[in-house]
PDB file of C-alpha atoms in Angstrom:
ATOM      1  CA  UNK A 866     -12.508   8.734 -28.293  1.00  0.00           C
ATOM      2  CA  UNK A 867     -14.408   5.841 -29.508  1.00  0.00           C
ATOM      3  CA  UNK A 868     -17.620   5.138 -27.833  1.00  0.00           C
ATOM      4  CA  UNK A 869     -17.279   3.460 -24.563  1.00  0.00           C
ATOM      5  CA  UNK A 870     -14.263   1.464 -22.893  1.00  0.00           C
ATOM      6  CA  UNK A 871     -15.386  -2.381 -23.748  1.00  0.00           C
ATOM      7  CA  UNK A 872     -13.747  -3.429 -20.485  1.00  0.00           C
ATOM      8  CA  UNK A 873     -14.721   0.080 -18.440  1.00  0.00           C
ATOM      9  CA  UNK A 874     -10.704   0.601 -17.363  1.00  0.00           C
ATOM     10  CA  UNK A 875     -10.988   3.762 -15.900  1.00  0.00           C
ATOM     11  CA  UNK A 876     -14.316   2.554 -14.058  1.00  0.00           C
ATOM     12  CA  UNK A 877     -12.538  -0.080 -12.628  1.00  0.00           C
ATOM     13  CA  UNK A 878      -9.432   1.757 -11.305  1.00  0.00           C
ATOM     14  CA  UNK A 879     -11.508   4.050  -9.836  1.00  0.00           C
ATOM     15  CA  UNK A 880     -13.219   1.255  -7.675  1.00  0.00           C
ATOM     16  CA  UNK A 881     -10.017   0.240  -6.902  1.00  0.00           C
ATOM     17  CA  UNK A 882      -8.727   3.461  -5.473  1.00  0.00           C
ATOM     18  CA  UNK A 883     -12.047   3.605  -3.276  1.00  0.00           C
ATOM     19  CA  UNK A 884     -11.343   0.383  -2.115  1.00  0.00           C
ATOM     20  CA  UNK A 885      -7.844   1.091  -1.091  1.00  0.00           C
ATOM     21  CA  UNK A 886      -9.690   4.023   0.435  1.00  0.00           C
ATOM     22  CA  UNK A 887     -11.800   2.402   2.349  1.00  0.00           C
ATOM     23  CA  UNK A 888      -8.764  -0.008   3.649  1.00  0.00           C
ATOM     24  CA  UNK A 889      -6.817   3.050   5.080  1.00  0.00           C
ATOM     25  CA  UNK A 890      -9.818   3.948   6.599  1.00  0.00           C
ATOM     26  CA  UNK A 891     -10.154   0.799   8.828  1.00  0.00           C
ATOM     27  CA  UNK A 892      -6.550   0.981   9.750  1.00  0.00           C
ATOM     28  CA  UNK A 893      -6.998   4.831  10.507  1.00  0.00           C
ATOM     29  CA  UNK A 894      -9.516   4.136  12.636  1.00  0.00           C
ATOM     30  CA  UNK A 895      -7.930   0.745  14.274  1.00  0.00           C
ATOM     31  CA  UNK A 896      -4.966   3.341  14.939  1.00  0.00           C
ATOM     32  CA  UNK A 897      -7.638   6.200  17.170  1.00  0.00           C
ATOM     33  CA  UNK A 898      -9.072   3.485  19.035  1.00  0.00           C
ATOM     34  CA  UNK A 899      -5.837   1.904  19.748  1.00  0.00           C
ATOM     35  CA  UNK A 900      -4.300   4.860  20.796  1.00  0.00           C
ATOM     36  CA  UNK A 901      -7.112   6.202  23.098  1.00  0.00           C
ATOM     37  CA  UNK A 902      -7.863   3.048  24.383  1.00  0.00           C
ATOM     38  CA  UNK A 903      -6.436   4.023  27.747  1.00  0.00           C
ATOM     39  CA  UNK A 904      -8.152   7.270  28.411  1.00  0.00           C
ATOM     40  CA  UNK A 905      -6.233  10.387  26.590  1.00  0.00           C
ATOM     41  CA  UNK A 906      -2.568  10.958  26.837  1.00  0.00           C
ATOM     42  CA  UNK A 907      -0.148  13.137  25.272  1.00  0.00           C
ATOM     43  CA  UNK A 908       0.684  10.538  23.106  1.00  0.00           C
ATOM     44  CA  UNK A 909      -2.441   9.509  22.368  1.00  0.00           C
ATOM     45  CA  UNK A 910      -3.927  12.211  21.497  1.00  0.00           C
ATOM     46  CA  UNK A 911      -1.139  12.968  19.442  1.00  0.00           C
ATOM     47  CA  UNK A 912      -0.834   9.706  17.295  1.00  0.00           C
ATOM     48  CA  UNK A 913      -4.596   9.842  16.702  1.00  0.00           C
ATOM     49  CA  UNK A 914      -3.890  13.444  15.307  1.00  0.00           C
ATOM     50  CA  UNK A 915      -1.167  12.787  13.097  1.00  0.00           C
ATOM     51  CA  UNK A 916      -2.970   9.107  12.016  1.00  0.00           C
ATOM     52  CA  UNK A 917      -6.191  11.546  10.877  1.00  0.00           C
ATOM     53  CA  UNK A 918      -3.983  13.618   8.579  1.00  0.00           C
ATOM     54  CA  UNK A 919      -2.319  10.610   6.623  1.00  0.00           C
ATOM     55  CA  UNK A 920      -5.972   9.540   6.288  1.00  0.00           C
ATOM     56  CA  UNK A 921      -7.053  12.696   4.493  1.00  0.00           C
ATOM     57  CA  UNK A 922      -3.952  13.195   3.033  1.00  0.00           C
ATOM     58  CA  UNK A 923      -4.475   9.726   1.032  1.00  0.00           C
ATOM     59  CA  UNK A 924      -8.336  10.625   0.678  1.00  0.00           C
ATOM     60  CA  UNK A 925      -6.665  13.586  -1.037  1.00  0.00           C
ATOM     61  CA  UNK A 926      -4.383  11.907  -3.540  1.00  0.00           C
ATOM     62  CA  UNK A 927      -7.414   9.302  -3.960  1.00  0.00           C
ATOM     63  CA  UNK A 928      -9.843  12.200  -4.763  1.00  0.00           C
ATOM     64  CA  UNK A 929      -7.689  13.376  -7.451  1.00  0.00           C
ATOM     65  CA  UNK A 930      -6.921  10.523  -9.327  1.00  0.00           C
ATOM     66  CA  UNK A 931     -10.891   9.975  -9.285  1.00  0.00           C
ATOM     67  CA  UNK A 932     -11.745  13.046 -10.803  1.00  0.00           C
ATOM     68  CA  UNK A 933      -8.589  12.994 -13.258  1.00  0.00           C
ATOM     69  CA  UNK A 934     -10.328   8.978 -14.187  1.00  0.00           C
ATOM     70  CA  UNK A 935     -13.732  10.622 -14.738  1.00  0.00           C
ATOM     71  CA  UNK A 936     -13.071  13.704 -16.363  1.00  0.00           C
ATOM     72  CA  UNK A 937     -11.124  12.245 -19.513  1.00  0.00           C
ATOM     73  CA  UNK A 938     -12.500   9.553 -21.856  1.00  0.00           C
ATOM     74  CA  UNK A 939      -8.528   8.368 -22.010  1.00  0.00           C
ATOM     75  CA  UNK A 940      -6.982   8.926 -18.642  1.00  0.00           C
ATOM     76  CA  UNK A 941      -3.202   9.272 -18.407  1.00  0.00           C
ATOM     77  CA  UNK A 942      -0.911   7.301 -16.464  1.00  0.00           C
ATOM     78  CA  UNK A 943      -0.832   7.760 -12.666  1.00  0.00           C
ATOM     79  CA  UNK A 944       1.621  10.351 -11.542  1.00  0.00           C
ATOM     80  CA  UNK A 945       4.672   8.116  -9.999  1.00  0.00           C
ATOM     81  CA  UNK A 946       4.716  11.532  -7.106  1.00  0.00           C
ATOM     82  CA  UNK A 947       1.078  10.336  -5.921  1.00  0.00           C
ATOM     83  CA  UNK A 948       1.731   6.575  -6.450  1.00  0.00           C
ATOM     84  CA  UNK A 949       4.657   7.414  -3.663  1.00  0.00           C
ATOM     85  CA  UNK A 950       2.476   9.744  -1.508  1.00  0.00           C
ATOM     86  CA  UNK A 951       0.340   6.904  -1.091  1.00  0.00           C
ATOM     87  CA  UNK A 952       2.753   4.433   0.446  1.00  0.00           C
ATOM     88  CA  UNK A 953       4.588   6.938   2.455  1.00  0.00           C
ATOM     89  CA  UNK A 954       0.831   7.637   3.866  1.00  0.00           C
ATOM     90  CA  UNK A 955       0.713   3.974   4.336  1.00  0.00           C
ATOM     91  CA  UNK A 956       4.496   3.410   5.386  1.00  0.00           C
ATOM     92  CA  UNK A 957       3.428   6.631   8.011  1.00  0.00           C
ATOM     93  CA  UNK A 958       0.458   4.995   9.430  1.00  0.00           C
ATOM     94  CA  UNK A 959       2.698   1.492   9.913  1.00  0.00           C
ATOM     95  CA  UNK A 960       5.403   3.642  12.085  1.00  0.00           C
ATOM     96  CA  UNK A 961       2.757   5.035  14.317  1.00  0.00           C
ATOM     97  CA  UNK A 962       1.491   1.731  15.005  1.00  0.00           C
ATOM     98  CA  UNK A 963       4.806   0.804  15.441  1.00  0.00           C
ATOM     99  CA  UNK A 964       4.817   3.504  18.516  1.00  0.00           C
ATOM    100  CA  UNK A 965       1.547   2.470  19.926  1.00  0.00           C
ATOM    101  CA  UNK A 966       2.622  -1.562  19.813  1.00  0.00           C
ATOM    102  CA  UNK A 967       5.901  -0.765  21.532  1.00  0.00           C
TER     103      UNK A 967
ATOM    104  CA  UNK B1048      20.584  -2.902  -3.647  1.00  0.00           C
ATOM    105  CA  UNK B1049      21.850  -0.598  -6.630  1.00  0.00           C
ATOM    106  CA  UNK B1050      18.602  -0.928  -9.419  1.00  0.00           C
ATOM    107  CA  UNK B1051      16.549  -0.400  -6.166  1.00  0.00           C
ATOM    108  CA  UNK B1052      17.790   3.234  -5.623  1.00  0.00           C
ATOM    109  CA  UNK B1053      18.123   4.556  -8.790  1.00  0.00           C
ATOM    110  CA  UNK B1054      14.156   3.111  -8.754  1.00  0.00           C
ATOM    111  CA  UNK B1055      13.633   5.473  -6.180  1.00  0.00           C
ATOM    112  CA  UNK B1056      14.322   8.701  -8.261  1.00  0.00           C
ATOM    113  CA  UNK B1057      11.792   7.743 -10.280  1.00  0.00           C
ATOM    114  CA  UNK B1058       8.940   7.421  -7.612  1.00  0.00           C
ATOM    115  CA  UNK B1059       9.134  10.882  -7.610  1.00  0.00           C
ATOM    116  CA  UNK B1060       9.841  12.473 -11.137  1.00  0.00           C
ATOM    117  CA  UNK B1061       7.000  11.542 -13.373  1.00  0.00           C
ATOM    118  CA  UNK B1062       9.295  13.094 -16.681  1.00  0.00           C
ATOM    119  CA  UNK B1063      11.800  10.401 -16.444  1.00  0.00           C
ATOM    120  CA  UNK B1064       9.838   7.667 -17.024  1.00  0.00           C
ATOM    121  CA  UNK B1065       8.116   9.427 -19.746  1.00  0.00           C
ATOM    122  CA  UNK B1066      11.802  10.357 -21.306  1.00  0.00           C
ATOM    123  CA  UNK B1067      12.208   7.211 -22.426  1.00  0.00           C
ATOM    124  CA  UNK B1068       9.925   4.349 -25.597  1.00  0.00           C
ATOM    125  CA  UNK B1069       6.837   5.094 -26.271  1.00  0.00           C
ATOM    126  CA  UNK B1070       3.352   5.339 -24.291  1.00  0.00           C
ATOM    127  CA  UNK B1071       1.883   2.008 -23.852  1.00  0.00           C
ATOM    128  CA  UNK B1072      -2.266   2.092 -24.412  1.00  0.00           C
ATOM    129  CA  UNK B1073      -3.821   4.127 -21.274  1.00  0.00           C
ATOM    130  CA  UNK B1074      -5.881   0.412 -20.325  1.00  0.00           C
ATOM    131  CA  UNK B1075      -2.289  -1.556 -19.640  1.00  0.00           C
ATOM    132  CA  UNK B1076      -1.393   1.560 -17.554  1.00  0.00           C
ATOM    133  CA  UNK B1077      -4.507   1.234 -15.698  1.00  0.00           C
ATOM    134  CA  UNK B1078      -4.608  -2.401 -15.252  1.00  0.00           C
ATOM    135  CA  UNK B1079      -0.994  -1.644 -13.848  1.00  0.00           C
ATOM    136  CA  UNK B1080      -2.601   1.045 -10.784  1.00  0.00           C
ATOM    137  CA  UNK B1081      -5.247  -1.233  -9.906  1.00  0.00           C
ATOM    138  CA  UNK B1082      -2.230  -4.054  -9.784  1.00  0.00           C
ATOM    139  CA  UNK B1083      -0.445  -1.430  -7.416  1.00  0.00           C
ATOM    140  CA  UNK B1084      -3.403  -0.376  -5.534  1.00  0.00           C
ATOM    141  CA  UNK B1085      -3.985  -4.179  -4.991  1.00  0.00           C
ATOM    142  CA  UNK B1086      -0.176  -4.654  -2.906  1.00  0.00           C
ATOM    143  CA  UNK B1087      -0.937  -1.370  -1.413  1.00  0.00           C
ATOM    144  CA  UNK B1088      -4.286  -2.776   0.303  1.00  0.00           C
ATOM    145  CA  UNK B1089      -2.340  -5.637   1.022  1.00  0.00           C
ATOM    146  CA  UNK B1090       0.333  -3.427   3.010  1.00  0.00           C
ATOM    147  CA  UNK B1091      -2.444  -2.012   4.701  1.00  0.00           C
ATOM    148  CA  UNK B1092      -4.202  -5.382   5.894  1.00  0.00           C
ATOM    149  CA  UNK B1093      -1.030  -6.430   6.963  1.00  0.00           C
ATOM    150  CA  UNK B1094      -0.631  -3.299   8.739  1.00  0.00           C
ATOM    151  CA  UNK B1095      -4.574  -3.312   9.937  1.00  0.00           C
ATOM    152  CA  UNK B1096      -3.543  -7.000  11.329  1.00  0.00           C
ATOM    153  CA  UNK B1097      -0.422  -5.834  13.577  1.00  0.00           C
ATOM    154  CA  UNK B1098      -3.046  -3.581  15.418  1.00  0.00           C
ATOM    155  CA  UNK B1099      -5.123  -6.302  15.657  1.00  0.00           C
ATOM    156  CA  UNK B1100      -2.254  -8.619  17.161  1.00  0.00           C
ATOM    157  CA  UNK B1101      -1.542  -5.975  19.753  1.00  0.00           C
ATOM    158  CA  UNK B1102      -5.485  -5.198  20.375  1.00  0.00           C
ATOM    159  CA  UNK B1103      -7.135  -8.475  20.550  1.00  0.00           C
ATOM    160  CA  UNK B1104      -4.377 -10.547  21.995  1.00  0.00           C
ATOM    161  CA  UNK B1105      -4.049  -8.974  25.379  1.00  0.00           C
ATOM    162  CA  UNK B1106      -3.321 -11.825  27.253  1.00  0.00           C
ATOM    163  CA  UNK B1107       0.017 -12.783  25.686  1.00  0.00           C
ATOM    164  CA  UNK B1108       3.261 -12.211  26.818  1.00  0.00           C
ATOM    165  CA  UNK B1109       5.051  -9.104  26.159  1.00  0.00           C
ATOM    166  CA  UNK B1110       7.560 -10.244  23.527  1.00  0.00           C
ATOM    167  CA  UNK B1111       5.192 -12.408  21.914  1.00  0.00           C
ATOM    168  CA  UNK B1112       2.738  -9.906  21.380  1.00  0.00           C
ATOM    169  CA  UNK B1113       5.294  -7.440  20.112  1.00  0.00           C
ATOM    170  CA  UNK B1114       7.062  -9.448  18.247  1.00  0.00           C
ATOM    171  CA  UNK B1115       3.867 -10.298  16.209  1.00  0.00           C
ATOM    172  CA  UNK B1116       2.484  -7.293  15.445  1.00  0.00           C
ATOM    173  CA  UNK B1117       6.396  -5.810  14.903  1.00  0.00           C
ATOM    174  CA  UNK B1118       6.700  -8.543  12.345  1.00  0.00           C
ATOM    175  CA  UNK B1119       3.153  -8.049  10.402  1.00  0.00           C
ATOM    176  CA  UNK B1120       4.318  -4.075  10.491  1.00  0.00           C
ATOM    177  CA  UNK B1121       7.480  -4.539   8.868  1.00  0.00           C
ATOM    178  CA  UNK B1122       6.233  -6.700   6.337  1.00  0.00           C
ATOM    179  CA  UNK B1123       3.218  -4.599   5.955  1.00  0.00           C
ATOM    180  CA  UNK B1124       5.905  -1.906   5.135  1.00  0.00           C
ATOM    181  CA  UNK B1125       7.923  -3.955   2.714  1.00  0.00           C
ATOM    182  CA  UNK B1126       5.222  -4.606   0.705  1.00  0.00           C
ATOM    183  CA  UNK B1127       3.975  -0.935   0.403  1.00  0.00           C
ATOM    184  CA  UNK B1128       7.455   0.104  -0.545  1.00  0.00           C
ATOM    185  CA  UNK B1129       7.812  -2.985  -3.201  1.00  0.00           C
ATOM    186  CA  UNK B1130       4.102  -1.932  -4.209  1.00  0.00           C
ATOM    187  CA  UNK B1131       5.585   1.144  -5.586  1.00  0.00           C
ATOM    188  CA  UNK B1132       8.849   0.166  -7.304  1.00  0.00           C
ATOM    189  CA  UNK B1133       7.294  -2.564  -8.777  1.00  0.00           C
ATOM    190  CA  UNK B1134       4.842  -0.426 -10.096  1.00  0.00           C
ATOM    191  CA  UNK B1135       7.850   1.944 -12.088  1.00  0.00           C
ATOM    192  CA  UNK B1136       9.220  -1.418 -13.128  1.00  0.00           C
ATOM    193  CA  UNK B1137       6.621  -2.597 -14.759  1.00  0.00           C
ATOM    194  CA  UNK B1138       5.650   1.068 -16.114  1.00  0.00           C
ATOM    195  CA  UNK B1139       9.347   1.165 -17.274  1.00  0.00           C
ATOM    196  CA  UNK B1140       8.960  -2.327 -19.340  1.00  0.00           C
ATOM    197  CA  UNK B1141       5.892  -1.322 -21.104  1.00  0.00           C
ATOM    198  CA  UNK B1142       7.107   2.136 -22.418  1.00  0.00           C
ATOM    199  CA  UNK B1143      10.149   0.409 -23.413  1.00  0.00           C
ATOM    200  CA  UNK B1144       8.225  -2.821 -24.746  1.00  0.00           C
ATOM    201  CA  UNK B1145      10.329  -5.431 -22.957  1.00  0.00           C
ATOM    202  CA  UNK B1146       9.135  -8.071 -20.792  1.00  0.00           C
ATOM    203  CA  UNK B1147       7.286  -7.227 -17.304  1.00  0.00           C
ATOM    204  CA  UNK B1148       9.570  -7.940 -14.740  1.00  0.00           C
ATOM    205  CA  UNK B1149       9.482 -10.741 -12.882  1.00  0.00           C
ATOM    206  CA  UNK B1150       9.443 -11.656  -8.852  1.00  0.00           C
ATOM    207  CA  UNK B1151      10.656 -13.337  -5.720  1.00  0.00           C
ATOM    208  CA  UNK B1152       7.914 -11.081  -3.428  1.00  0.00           C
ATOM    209  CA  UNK B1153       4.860 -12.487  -3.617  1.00  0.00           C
ATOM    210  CA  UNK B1154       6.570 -16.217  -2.568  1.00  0.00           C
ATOM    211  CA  UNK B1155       8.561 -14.737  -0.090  1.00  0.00           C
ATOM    212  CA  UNK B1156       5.410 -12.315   1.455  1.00  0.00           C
ATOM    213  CA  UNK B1157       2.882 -15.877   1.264  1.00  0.00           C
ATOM    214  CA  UNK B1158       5.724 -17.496   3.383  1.00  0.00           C
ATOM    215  CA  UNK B1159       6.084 -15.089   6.174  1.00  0.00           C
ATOM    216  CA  UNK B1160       2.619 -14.897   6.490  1.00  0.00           C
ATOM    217  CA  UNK B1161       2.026 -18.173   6.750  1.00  0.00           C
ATOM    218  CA  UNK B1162       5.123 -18.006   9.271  1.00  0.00           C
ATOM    219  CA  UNK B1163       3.280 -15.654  11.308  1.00  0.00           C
ATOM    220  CA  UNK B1164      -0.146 -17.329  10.891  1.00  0.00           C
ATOM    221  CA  UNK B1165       1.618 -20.643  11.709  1.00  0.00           C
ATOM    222  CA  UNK B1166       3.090 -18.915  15.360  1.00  0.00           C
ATOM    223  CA  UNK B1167       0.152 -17.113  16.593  1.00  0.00           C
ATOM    224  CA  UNK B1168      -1.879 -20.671  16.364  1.00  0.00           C
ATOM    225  CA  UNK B1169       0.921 -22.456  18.701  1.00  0.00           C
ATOM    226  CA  UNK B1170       1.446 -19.174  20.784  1.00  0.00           C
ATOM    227  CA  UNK B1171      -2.414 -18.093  21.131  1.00  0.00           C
ATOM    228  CA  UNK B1172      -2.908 -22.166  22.019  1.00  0.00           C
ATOM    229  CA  UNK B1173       0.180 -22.404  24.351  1.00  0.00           C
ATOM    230  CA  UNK B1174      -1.544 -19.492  26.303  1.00  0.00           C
ATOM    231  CA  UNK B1175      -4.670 -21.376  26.556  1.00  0.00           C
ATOM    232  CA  UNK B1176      -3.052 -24.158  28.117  1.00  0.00           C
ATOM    233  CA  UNK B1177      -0.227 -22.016  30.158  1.00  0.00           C
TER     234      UNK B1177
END
């Protein structure tokens, strides 16, 4: 490796995974107060479970990919298996909305 | 229809896209992830807006309100799923050194939106008045 990254890539991309982070967040937490907005139910209760673990489960892929960005001076390629665990996540937390909307 | 599934294979196996041309430099990869993390926070504000619709817009009617938020959900969808295979396009074009492919999406996502944007102004005002 030779010295540092003039434009900081890997810096960058890591930002950018926090921030996409940070977005699933808000629309994690849009989906728990939308679903117990009506006292707890079944369904409720239930949504806001399965809406927590697509939240970790993306913190999860985002974690990796982090630590994979910081540990090498010249990262590889993002893995096209976590590329599509993050939009099923995301495609996941869109159909449970879907089944607190209807 | 037919590029688009044989696309999806490759979501998942990270050794077929490396099968074929040669590695591009690791910073065009990069720049390529931040471009897909970019559509994929874009699927999820679209997505954070259909709750939205259906939270803060209690007063509309039924259908309305539905098909709103139904409508920023889909396309909240579409656009995490396009994230993605645009992503192994482009990834594709660069090992093989051709040009980056090109794209209808973003045209056809900015004029839905501003569909939507367009009908919750009348429909939010028509409920004012109504």
């Amino acid at each position: 490796m030779s010295g540092r990254d003039p434009g900081l890539q890997p810096e960058r991309t890591r930002l950018a995974w926090r921030r996409t982070t940070l977005a699933s967040t808000v629309v994690a937490v849009l989906a728990a107060r939308n679903a117990l907005q009506n006292g707890p139910s079944a369904i409720g209760l239930t949504v806001c479970a399965v809406s927590a673990l697509l939240w970790l489960g993306f913190l999860l892929v985002a974690h990796h990919r982090i630590s994979t960005l910081a540990a090498t001076g010249r990262p590889t390629a993002l893995a096209p298996r976590h590329a599509t665990a993050a939009v099923l996540y995301t495609v996941a937390l869109a159909l449970c909305a879907t089944l607190l909307v209807l | 229809m037919i590029p688009f599934a044989r696309n999806v294979r490759l979501w998942f196996a990270p050794q077929r896209i490396r099968e074929e041309g040669s590695t591009p430099d690791y910073r065009f990869s990069l720049a390529n992830e931040r471009t897909f993390l970019a559509w994929l926070r874009t699927a999820l504000a679209l997505i954070g807006g259909g709750f939205a619709v259906d939270q803060f817009l209690p007063d509309l009617r039924w259908a309305w309100r539905v098909g709103l938020a139904l409508a920023l959900l889909a396309s909240g969808v579409l656009c995490a799923l396009r994230a993605v295979n645009h992503w192994v396009r482009a990834e594709q074009a660069m090992r093989r050194g051709e040009d980056l492919p090109l794209s209808r999406f973003p045209t056809v996502l900015s004029l839905a939106v501003a569909v939507v944007a367009v009908a919750m102004v009348v429909v939010v005002i028509a409920g004012w008045e109504g």
